[in-house]
Amino acid sequence: MEIAARIAEGFIGMFQKGGTTFVGLVTGIIPLLIVLMTAVNALVRLIGPERIDKVAMISSRNVLLRYLILPFLAVFFLTNPMAYTMGRFLPEKQKPAFYDAAVSFVHPILGLFPHANPGEIFVWAGIAAGITKLGLGLGDLAIRYFLVGLLVIFIRGLVTERITAIMWARRSVSEGQSQGEESTSAAGAPSAVEAGGAALAGGEEA
């Protein structure tokens, strides 16, 4: 009986811990997310989607802005996953690099702007819990996380753009070679009219 009672206490205790965590979220991060999302939506309405799109078009012209400012604007204003639609202003060759930069920034931004990716706030919450237990402040961690994220997405954008350019060039070469082989085989093979004429001439000679 004592063993069964301990098992029951442990089972109920697990759900009590979950309830405590839920209460902490309700009184902590959830109101913050709601206020942040409301404020950002109001800011977008005040600025106007057209102006944000214009800034995005200007940012896409420079490599530094393309993989630093544009991913930040996309993730901050449009949030995950709508942020990736900002890549529509880029040429096809640069879209994979922008996506790589934007998708890599949805976590580093959480420390300062958790509204950008609320569905995965547990990533930041897990890191923050460990730092809090050590008695350290979260502000310094959030800023470092953010700055390192900017550096990482810039590097990833440059590398992915280079890889895409190499793959694009190889694709163009292979397509050119296949088209050349098709034209050569078409030129070497006799047409149906020529083949029919040759056969008719052979029949008359016989």
PDB file of C-alpha atoms in Angstrom, residues 6 59 74 93 149 152 197:
ATOM      1  CA  ARG A   6       4.029   6.883  -3.340  1.00  0.00           C
ATOM      2  CA  SER A  59      17.377  46.572 -48.275  1.00  0.00           C
ATOM      3  CA  ALA A  74      10.934  40.358 -41.822  1.00  0.00           C
ATOM      4  CA  LYS A  93      19.321  33.219 -57.076  1.00  0.00           C
ATOM      5  CA  GLY A 149      22.396  35.736 -34.196  1.00  0.00           C
ATOM      6  CA  VAL A 152      25.468  34.001 -37.832  1.00  0.00           C
ATOM      7  CA  GLY A 197      13.299   9.853-101.022  1.00  0.00           C
TER       8      GLY A 197
END
